[in-house]
Amino acid sequence: MGAKDYDTLSIDCGLLPGTGLETPGILRRAAVNVPLPECGGGGHARNTARHGRERRNAGRRIHLPAQTKPPQQDGAALFDQAALMRHVGDDRELLKEIVELFLETVPHLLKDIRDAVGREDDNGLRTAAHALRGAARNFYAPGVEQAALALEQMGQSRALRGASSAYAELEKELDKVRPLLQAMLPDDGSGGTS
Amino acid sequence: MTVLIADDDRVLTLVLGTRLKKAGYKVAAIFDAMQAVMTALRNPPDAILLDVNMPGGTGLQVLRQLKNSIRTNQVPIIVITGSCDPETEATVKSMGADEFLTKPPDFEQLENLLARLLRTTAG
């Protein structure tokens, strides 16, 4: 989806690759400070009254209100720092710990994905890509999440054609996010930047 | 109150574990489905946060085993998953899960749910 405003998005839950149910969360996390009425992560429980009502009304289709901002082509679009800070309860020490853990884990997961693609191991690909997607979700990094989801779905559907280029896309997205996360680590051990 | 977090997402486990400890809970974290079952059966926690996709089995298998055991069938279980597939939610609810949240969960909401479920269990 490009930087164009839409008044309404109607998303088919049977989209491939992935499910339409995954899409709202990814789109939402691409924009900062936009309400998240739909299911798909972003910290909203499936069981809120509003959500339940929307889902009952929408059946298998999910309707989103107008997006107020197009995704920005800067750090804000790569990951949502405000959401990340809320996620860690504004605890900078915890932020440092999870950034370090993520940066430490990513190379192993990338290797697992690369190896799985190399030996055409669909289950291994699904598992490793799922793990990376889950980790990225904690940083509200929609580009990484979407790239990992594409690989996960390839593994899920046992259709690994295009997996190498999808892997390259994932690396590209991670290369964008990694320095931003590294920049959040303190130089002096004081617990993070302001 | 002890909360068992069964989830192979170590980043999320670290976030939830740290914040729950700050909120006064004791926390145990398990990254593997079979280990989660064994740990919960051996020493039943007051509540469980359970992922659906884990190594060593699935969260659904964990849920089934724990809800079928007399030792753990009263322990509230909140399923936290990356998928908001309504079928998954319906399945876990039908298997006895007390709540269903999507990742990453809003901590305040999770804390409120936990408090409510633990009050209900205690009452």
mmCIF file of C-alpha atoms in Angstrom:
data_model
loop_
_atom_site.group_PDB
_atom_site.id
_atom_site.type_symbol
_atom_site.label_atom_id
_atom_site.label_comp_id
_atom_site.label_asym_id
_atom_site.label_seq_id
_atom_site.Cartn_x
_atom_site.Cartn_y
_atom_site.Cartn_z
ATOM 1 C CA MET A 1 0.000 0.000 0.000
ATOM 2 C CA GLY A 2 1.457 3.342 -0.982
ATOM 3 C CA ALA A 3 1.210 6.737 0.649
ATOM 4 C CA LYS A 4 -2.376 7.348 -0.364
ATOM 5 C CA ASP A 5 -5.300 8.077 1.924
ATOM 6 C CA TYR A 6 -8.353 5.878 1.843
ATOM 7 C CA ASP A 7 -11.642 6.554 3.515
ATOM 8 C CA THR A 8 -12.361 2.907 4.148
ATOM 9 C CA LEU A 9 -10.441 -0.289 3.815
ATOM 10 C CA SER A 10 -12.379 -3.462 3.298
ATOM 11 C CA ILE A 11 -10.097 -6.428 3.796
ATOM 12 C CA ASP A 12 -10.831 -9.949 2.742
ATOM 13 C CA CYS A 13 -9.849 -12.414 5.450
ATOM 14 C CA GLY A 14 -8.871 -14.955 2.814
ATOM 15 C CA LEU A 15 -6.050 -12.938 1.302
ATOM 16 C CA LEU A 16 -2.897 -14.688 0.172
ATOM 17 C CA PRO A 17 -0.174 -14.593 1.250
ATOM 18 C CA GLY A 18 -1.247 -14.220 4.812
ATOM 19 C CA THR A 19 -4.726 -13.638 6.038
ATOM 20 C CA GLY A 20 -6.713 -10.473 5.875
ATOM 21 C CA LEU A 21 -6.828 -10.689 9.631
ATOM 22 C CA GLU A 22 -3.099 -10.076 9.776
ATOM 23 C CA THR A 23 -3.295 -7.069 7.493
ATOM 24 C CA PRO A 24 -4.996 -4.459 9.693
ATOM 25 C CA GLY A 25 -2.432 -4.794 12.438
ATOM 26 C CA ILE A 26 0.441 -4.423 10.005
ATOM 27 C CA LEU A 27 -1.129 -1.424 8.296
ATOM 28 C CA ARG A 28 -1.963 0.197 11.567
ATOM 29 C CA ARG A 29 1.492 -0.215 12.935
ATOM 30 C CA ALA A 30 2.848 1.524 9.856
ATOM 31 C CA ALA A 31 1.263 4.763 11.050
ATOM 32 C CA VAL A 32 1.803 6.398 14.405
ATOM 33 C CA ASN A 33 -0.946 7.505 16.794
ATOM 34 C CA VAL A 34 -3.822 6.060 14.817
ATOM 35 C CA PRO A 35 -6.590 4.353 16.794
ATOM 36 C CA LEU A 36 -6.693 0.590 16.401
ATOM 37 C CA PRO A 37 -10.282 -0.554 16.441
ATOM 38 C CA GLU A 38 -9.601 -3.844 14.740
ATOM 39 C CA CYS A 39 -8.038 -7.098 15.679
ATOM 40 C CA GLY A 40 -4.456 -7.869 14.725
ATOM 41 C CA GLY A 41 -2.137 -6.850 17.516
ATOM 42 C CA GLY A 42 -1.195 -3.369 18.525
ATOM 43 C CA GLY A 43 -2.201 -4.133 22.065
ATOM 44 C CA HIS A 44 -5.923 -4.454 21.553
ATOM 45 C CA ALA A 45 -7.707 -7.400 23.018
ATOM 46 C CA ARG A 46 -9.971 -9.400 20.845
ATOM 47 C CA ASN A 47 -12.584 -9.309 23.546
ATOM 48 C CA THR A 48 -13.234 -5.591 23.912
ATOM 49 C CA ALA A 49 -16.873 -4.635 23.613
ATOM 50 C CA ARG A 50 -16.239 -2.323 20.708
ATOM 51 C CA HIS A 51 -14.238 -4.887 18.876
ATOM 52 C CA GLY A 52 -16.799 -7.577 19.490
ATOM 53 C CA ARG A 53 -19.489 -5.332 18.094
ATOM 54 C CA GLU A 54 -17.458 -4.502 15.019
ATOM 55 C CA ARG A 55 -16.648 -8.099 14.403
ATOM 56 C CA ARG A 56 -20.234 -9.191 14.810
ATOM 57 C CA ASN A 57 -21.316 -6.485 12.438
ATOM 58 C CA ALA A 58 -18.609 -7.102 9.940
ATOM 59 C CA GLY A 59 -18.749 -10.886 9.893
ATOM 60 C CA ARG A 60 -15.731 -12.033 7.952
ATOM 61 C CA ARG A 61 -14.854 -8.547 6.738
ATOM 62 C CA ILE A 62 -13.114 -5.866 8.725
ATOM 63 C CA HIS A 63 -13.723 -2.182 8.018
ATOM 64 C CA LEU A 64 -11.252 0.408 9.147
ATOM 65 C CA PRO A 65 -11.919 4.123 9.481
ATOM 66 C CA ALA A 66 -9.981 6.601 7.372
ATOM 67 C CA GLN A 67 -6.270 6.572 7.988
ATOM 68 C CA THR A 68 -5.345 10.052 9.077
ATOM 69 C CA LYS A 69 -1.699 9.915 8.067
ATOM 70 C CA PRO A 70 0.031 8.120 5.242
ATOM 71 C CA PRO A 71 3.024 6.060 6.339
ATOM 72 C CA GLN A 72 6.131 8.225 6.583
ATOM 73 C CA GLN A 73 9.313 7.257 4.850
ATOM 74 C CA ASP A 74 11.414 7.843 7.944
ATOM 75 C CA GLY A 75 12.089 6.152 11.239
ATOM 76 C CA ALA A 76 8.485 6.604 12.318
ATOM 77 C CA ALA A 77 7.334 4.244 9.583
ATOM 78 C CA LEU A 78 9.991 1.680 10.390
ATOM 79 C CA PHE A 79 8.954 1.222 13.966
ATOM 80 C CA ASP A 80 6.679 2.969 16.384
ATOM 81 C CA GLN A 81 8.844 4.275 19.164
ATOM 82 C CA ALA A 82 5.925 5.643 21.167
ATOM 83 C CA ALA A 83 4.169 2.272 21.111
ATOM 84 C CA LEU A 84 7.425 0.584 22.031
ATOM 85 C CA MET A 85 7.834 2.838 25.046
ATOM 86 C CA ARG A 86 4.270 2.080 26.127
ATOM 87 C CA HIS A 87 4.984 -1.621 25.676
ATOM 88 C CA VAL A 88 7.884 -1.467 28.131
ATOM 89 C CA GLY A 89 6.011 0.846 30.502
ATOM 90 C CA ASP A 90 8.550 3.634 29.878
ATOM 91 C CA ASP A 91 11.173 1.483 31.569
ATOM 92 C CA ARG A 92 14.424 2.348 29.798
ATOM 93 C CA GLU A 93 16.351 -0.459 31.385
ATOM 94 C CA LEU A 94 13.789 -2.935 30.117
ATOM 95 C CA LEU A 95 13.921 -1.267 26.710
ATOM 96 C CA LYS A 96 17.677 -1.733 26.644
ATOM 97 C CA GLU A 97 17.311 -5.379 27.611
ATOM 98 C CA ILE A 98 14.791 -6.188 24.912
ATOM 99 C CA VAL A 99 16.687 -4.299 22.221
ATOM 100 C CA GLU A 100 19.830 -6.218 23.147
ATOM 101 C CA LEU A 101 17.931 -9.487 23.212
ATOM 102 C CA PHE A 102 16.370 -8.766 19.825
ATOM 103 C CA LEU A 103 19.656 -7.762 18.219
ATOM 104 C CA GLU A 104 21.300 -10.851 19.668
ATOM 105 C CA THR A 105 18.507 -13.166 18.522
ATOM 106 C CA VAL A 106 17.988 -11.851 15.001
ATOM 107 C CA PRO A 107 21.194 -13.274 13.452
ATOM 108 C CA HIS A 108 20.297 -16.759 14.714
ATOM 109 C CA LEU A 109 16.772 -16.519 13.364
ATOM 110 C CA LEU A 110 18.030 -15.201 10.036
ATOM 111 C CA LYS A 111 20.391 -18.135 9.824
ATOM 112 C CA ASP A 112 17.538 -20.531 10.602
ATOM 113 C CA ILE A 113 15.445 -18.928 7.881
ATOM 114 C CA ARG A 114 18.310 -18.943 5.397
ATOM 115 C CA ASP A 115 19.072 -22.587 6.144
ATOM 116 C CA ALA A 116 15.410 -23.551 5.848
ATOM 117 C CA VAL A 117 15.125 -21.792 2.486
ATOM 118 C CA GLY A 118 18.342 -23.475 1.355
ATOM 119 C CA ARG A 119 17.133 -26.973 2.139
ATOM 120 C CA GLU A 120 13.543 -26.192 1.143
ATOM 121 C CA ASP A 121 12.313 -27.008 4.624
ATOM 122 C CA ASP A 122 8.843 -25.467 4.709
ATOM 123 C CA ASN A 123 8.184 -26.277 8.341
ATOM 124 C CA GLY A 124 11.552 -24.921 9.426
ATOM 125 C CA LEU A 125 10.912 -21.778 7.431
ATOM 126 C CA ARG A 126 7.482 -21.297 8.956
ATOM 127 C CA THR A 127 8.810 -21.781 12.481
ATOM 128 C CA ALA A 128 11.818 -19.483 12.147
ATOM 129 C CA ALA A 129 9.931 -16.765 10.289
ATOM 130 C CA HIS A 130 7.140 -16.947 12.855
ATOM 131 C CA ALA A 131 9.663 -16.488 15.648
ATOM 132 C CA LEU A 132 11.218 -13.492 13.946
ATOM 133 C CA ARG A 133 7.841 -11.984 13.217
ATOM 134 C CA GLY A 134 6.860 -12.402 16.857
ATOM 135 C CA ALA A 135 10.038 -10.738 18.045
ATOM 136 C CA ALA A 136 9.609 -7.845 15.582
ATOM 137 C CA ARG A 137 6.044 -7.329 16.709
ATOM 138 C CA ASN A 138 7.337 -6.237 20.101
ATOM 139 C CA PHE A 139 9.046 -3.306 18.376
ATOM 140 C CA TYR A 140 6.042 -2.330 16.294
ATOM 141 C CA ALA A 141 8.171 -2.726 13.186
ATOM 142 C CA PRO A 142 5.608 -3.356 10.436
ATOM 143 C CA GLY A 143 8.086 -3.693 7.575
ATOM 144 C CA VAL A 144 10.016 -6.454 9.311
ATOM 145 C CA GLU A 145 6.815 -8.066 10.482
ATOM 146 C CA GLN A 146 5.337 -8.068 6.998
ATOM 147 C CA ALA A 147 8.508 -9.444 5.403
ATOM 148 C CA ALA A 148 8.676 -12.210 8.010
ATOM 149 C CA LEU A 149 4.991 -12.938 7.552
ATOM 150 C CA ALA A 150 5.519 -13.425 3.822
ATOM 151 C CA LEU A 151 8.152 -16.058 4.554
ATOM 152 C CA GLU A 152 6.053 -17.657 7.266
ATOM 153 C CA GLN A 153 3.163 -17.966 4.849
ATOM 154 C CA MET A 154 5.411 -19.511 2.222
ATOM 155 C CA GLY A 155 6.407 -22.125 4.752
ATOM 156 C CA GLN A 156 2.828 -22.587 5.851
ATOM 157 C CA SER A 157 1.562 -23.088 2.325
ATOM 158 C CA ARG A 158 4.603 -25.140 1.327
ATOM 159 C CA ALA A 159 5.191 -22.813 -1.578
ATOM 160 C CA LEU A 160 8.802 -21.751 -1.293
ATOM 161 C CA ARG A 161 9.120 -20.250 -4.739
ATOM 162 C CA GLY A 162 10.303 -16.684 -4.254
ATOM 163 C CA ALA A 163 11.554 -17.412 -0.739
ATOM 164 C CA SER A 164 15.071 -16.221 -1.547
ATOM 165 C CA SER A 165 13.872 -12.812 -2.645
ATOM 166 C CA ALA A 166 11.484 -12.656 0.310
ATOM 167 C CA TYR A 167 14.444 -13.401 2.559
ATOM 168 C CA ALA A 168 16.404 -10.588 0.897
ATOM 169 C CA GLU A 169 13.470 -8.280 1.561
ATOM 170 C CA LEU A 170 13.451 -9.301 5.211
ATOM 171 C CA GLU A 171 17.161 -8.551 5.525
ATOM 172 C CA LYS A 172 16.604 -5.191 3.885
ATOM 173 C CA GLU A 173 13.864 -4.310 6.361
ATOM 174 C CA LEU A 174 15.986 -5.425 9.283
ATOM 175 C CA ASP A 175 18.902 -3.364 8.011
ATOM 176 C CA LYS A 176 16.678 -0.304 8.196
ATOM 177 C CA VAL A 177 15.426 -0.995 11.706
ATOM 178 C CA ARG A 178 18.597 -2.292 13.342
ATOM 179 C CA PRO A 179 20.500 1.024 13.456
ATOM 180 C CA LEU A 180 17.452 2.778 14.857
ATOM 181 C CA LEU A 181 17.219 0.246 17.639
ATOM 182 C CA GLN A 182 20.942 0.392 18.249
ATOM 183 C CA ALA A 183 20.647 4.153 18.548
ATOM 184 C CA MET A 184 18.243 3.627 21.417
ATOM 185 C CA LEU A 185 20.921 1.841 23.423
ATOM 186 C CA PRO A 186 22.797 4.084 25.832
ATOM 187 C CA ASP A 187 26.515 4.689 25.386
ATOM 188 C CA ASP A 188 27.045 5.257 29.086
ATOM 189 C CA GLY A 189 24.922 2.548 30.628
ATOM 190 C CA SER A 190 22.450 5.072 31.953
ATOM 191 C CA GLY A 191 19.504 3.186 30.540
ATOM 192 C CA GLY A 192 18.717 4.730 27.174
ATOM 193 C CA THR A 193 18.305 7.900 25.212
ATOM 194 C CA SER A 194 15.594 10.385 25.972
ATOM 195 C CA MET B 1 0.386 -14.685 43.175
ATOM 196 C CA THR B 2 2.404 -16.665 40.662
ATOM 197 C CA VAL B 3 1.977 -16.283 36.926
ATOM 198 C CA LEU B 4 3.414 -18.833 34.507
ATOM 199 C CA ILE B 5 4.246 -17.379 31.100
ATOM 200 C CA ALA B 6 4.467 -20.076 28.433
ATOM 201 C CA ASP B 7 5.710 -18.441 25.267
ATOM 202 C CA ASP B 8 8.779 -18.914 23.082
ATOM 203 C CA ASP B 9 8.855 -15.204 22.241
ATOM 204 C CA ARG B 10 11.630 -14.286 24.634
ATOM 205 C CA VAL B 11 11.289 -10.578 24.029
ATOM 206 C CA LEU B 12 7.624 -10.575 24.966
ATOM 207 C CA THR B 13 8.296 -12.899 27.888
ATOM 208 C CA LEU B 14 10.931 -10.500 29.155
ATOM 209 C CA VAL B 15 8.586 -7.538 28.832
ATOM 210 C CA LEU B 16 5.624 -9.208 30.487
ATOM 211 C CA GLY B 17 7.731 -10.917 33.127
ATOM 212 C CA THR B 18 9.479 -7.715 34.137
ATOM 213 C CA ARG B 19 6.295 -5.693 34.254
ATOM 214 C CA LEU B 20 4.358 -8.354 36.146
ATOM 215 C CA LYS B 21 7.144 -8.610 38.708
ATOM 216 C CA LYS B 22 7.017 -4.849 39.138
ATOM 217 C CA ALA B 23 3.287 -5.199 39.692
ATOM 218 C CA GLY B 24 3.949 -7.635 42.519
ATOM 219 C CA TYR B 25 3.514 -11.009 40.847
ATOM 220 C CA LYS B 26 5.939 -13.883 40.991
ATOM 221 C CA VAL B 27 6.709 -14.975 37.461
ATOM 222 C CA ALA B 28 7.965 -18.181 35.896
ATOM 223 C CA ALA B 29 8.732 -18.309 32.200
ATOM 224 C CA ILE B 30 8.739 -21.427 30.037
ATOM 225 C CA PHE B 31 9.582 -21.451 26.343
ATOM 226 C CA ASP B 32 8.439 -24.933 25.438
ATOM 227 C CA ALA B 33 4.960 -26.492 25.405
ATOM 228 C CA MET B 34 5.821 -29.777 27.080
ATOM 229 C CA GLN B 35 7.841 -28.024 29.761
ATOM 230 C CA ALA B 36 4.893 -25.721 30.353
ATOM 231 C CA VAL B 37 2.596 -28.664 31.021
ATOM 232 C CA MET B 38 5.075 -30.357 33.314
ATOM 233 C CA THR B 39 5.810 -27.190 35.254
ATOM 234 C CA ALA B 40 2.153 -26.279 35.685
ATOM 235 C CA LEU B 41 1.168 -29.776 36.780
ATOM 236 C CA ARG B 42 4.066 -30.086 39.196
ATOM 237 C CA ASN B 43 3.515 -26.713 40.781
ATOM 238 C CA PRO B 44 0.241 -25.120 39.689
ATOM 239 C CA PRO B 45 0.535 -21.357 39.297
ATOM 240 C CA ASP B 46 -2.266 -18.913 40.069
ATOM 241 C CA ALA B 47 -2.614 -17.961 36.400
ATOM 242 C CA ILE B 48 -1.092 -18.856 33.051
ATOM 243 C CA LEU B 49 -0.339 -16.714 30.022
ATOM 244 C CA LEU B 50 -0.191 -19.125 27.113
ATOM 245 C CA ASP B 51 1.045 -18.746 23.559
ATOM 246 C CA VAL B 52 -0.475 -20.879 20.819
ATOM 247 C CA ASN B 53 2.624 -21.523 18.701
ATOM 248 C CA MET B 54 5.460 -23.008 20.686
ATOM 249 C CA PRO B 55 8.140 -25.622 20.214
ATOM 250 C CA GLY B 56 7.502 -29.005 21.755
ATOM 251 C CA GLY B 57 3.779 -28.947 21.035
ATOM 252 C CA THR B 58 1.111 -26.327 20.653
ATOM 253 C CA GLY B 59 -0.556 -24.061 23.127
ATOM 254 C CA LEU B 60 -3.782 -25.843 22.327
ATOM 255 C CA GLN B 61 -2.283 -29.111 23.520
ATOM 256 C CA VAL B 62 -1.097 -27.392 26.686
ATOM 257 C CA LEU B 63 -4.521 -25.874 27.213
ATOM 258 C CA ARG B 64 -6.248 -29.225 26.748
ATOM 259 C CA GLN B 65 -3.960 -31.044 29.153
ATOM 260 C CA LEU B 66 -4.155 -28.385 31.834
ATOM 261 C CA LYS B 67 -7.918 -27.999 31.618
ATOM 262 C CA ASN B 68 -8.294 -31.779 31.802
ATOM 263 C CA SER B 69 -6.209 -32.118 34.930
ATOM 264 C CA ILE B 70 -7.784 -31.793 38.324
ATOM 265 C CA ARG B 71 -4.607 -30.072 39.495
ATOM 266 C CA THR B 72 -4.864 -27.216 37.027
ATOM 267 C CA ASN B 73 -8.401 -27.066 35.671
ATOM 268 C CA GLN B 74 -9.275 -24.118 37.909
ATOM 269 C CA VAL B 75 -6.192 -22.115 36.969
ATOM 270 C CA PRO B 76 -7.175 -19.163 34.771
ATOM 271 C CA ILE B 77 -5.491 -19.277 31.375
ATOM 272 C CA ILE B 78 -5.134 -16.259 29.137
ATOM 273 C CA VAL B 79 -4.196 -17.233 25.606
ATOM 274 C CA ILE B 80 -1.992 -14.624 23.960
ATOM 275 C CA THR B 81 -1.355 -15.152 20.297
ATOM 276 C CA GLY B 82 -0.166 -13.342 17.215
ATOM 277 C CA SER B 83 -3.205 -14.475 15.313
ATOM 278 C CA CYS B 84 -6.623 -12.976 15.817
ATOM 279 C CA ASP B 85 -8.249 -15.626 13.701
ATOM 280 C CA PRO B 86 -11.794 -15.909 15.081
ATOM 281 C CA GLU B 87 -11.626 -19.672 14.672
ATOM 282 C CA THR B 88 -8.595 -19.825 16.930
ATOM 283 C CA GLU B 89 -10.358 -17.714 19.508
ATOM 284 C CA ALA B 90 -13.489 -19.851 19.323
ATOM 285 C CA THR B 91 -11.386 -22.994 19.638
ATOM 286 C CA VAL B 92 -9.419 -21.846 22.665
ATOM 287 C CA LYS B 93 -12.528 -20.518 24.370
ATOM 288 C CA SER B 94 -14.331 -23.810 23.767
ATOM 289 C CA MET B 95 -11.341 -25.581 25.285
ATOM 290 C CA GLY B 96 -11.652 -23.570 28.463
ATOM 291 C CA ALA B 97 -9.362 -20.585 27.963
ATOM 292 C CA ASP B 98 -10.547 -17.737 30.126
ATOM 293 C CA GLU B 99 -9.430 -14.892 27.888
ATOM 294 C CA PHE B 100 -7.910 -14.346 24.468
ATOM 295 C CA LEU B 101 -5.544 -11.474 23.675
ATOM 296 C CA THR B 102 -3.590 -10.580 20.578
ATOM 297 C CA LYS B 103 0.110 -9.791 20.613
ATOM 298 C CA PRO B 104 1.555 -7.597 21.757
ATOM 299 C CA PRO B 105 -0.985 -7.275 24.542
ATOM 300 C CA ASP B 106 -1.730 -3.986 26.206
ATOM 301 C CA PHE B 107 -0.188 -4.453 29.629
ATOM 302 C CA GLU B 108 -2.761 -2.485 31.598
ATOM 303 C CA GLN B 109 -5.518 -4.518 30.035
ATOM 304 C CA LEU B 110 -3.668 -7.732 30.742
ATOM 305 C CA GLU B 111 -3.121 -6.699 34.338
ATOM 306 C CA ASN B 112 -6.799 -5.872 34.756
ATOM 307 C CA LEU B 113 -7.810 -9.198 33.271
ATOM 308 C CA LEU B 114 -5.429 -11.042 35.540
ATOM 309 C CA ALA B 115 -6.703 -9.233 38.601
ATOM 310 C CA ARG B 116 -10.298 -9.977 37.669
ATOM 311 C CA LEU B 117 -9.639 -13.649 36.952
ATOM 312 C CA LEU B 118 -7.677 -14.089 40.141
ATOM 313 C CA ARG B 119 -10.443 -12.435 42.165
ATOM 314 C CA THR B 120 -12.959 -14.778 40.562
ATOM 315 C CA THR B 121 -10.814 -17.815 41.297
ATOM 316 C CA ALA B 122 -10.270 -16.735 44.885
ATOM 317 C CA GLY B 123 -13.956 -16.045 45.380
#
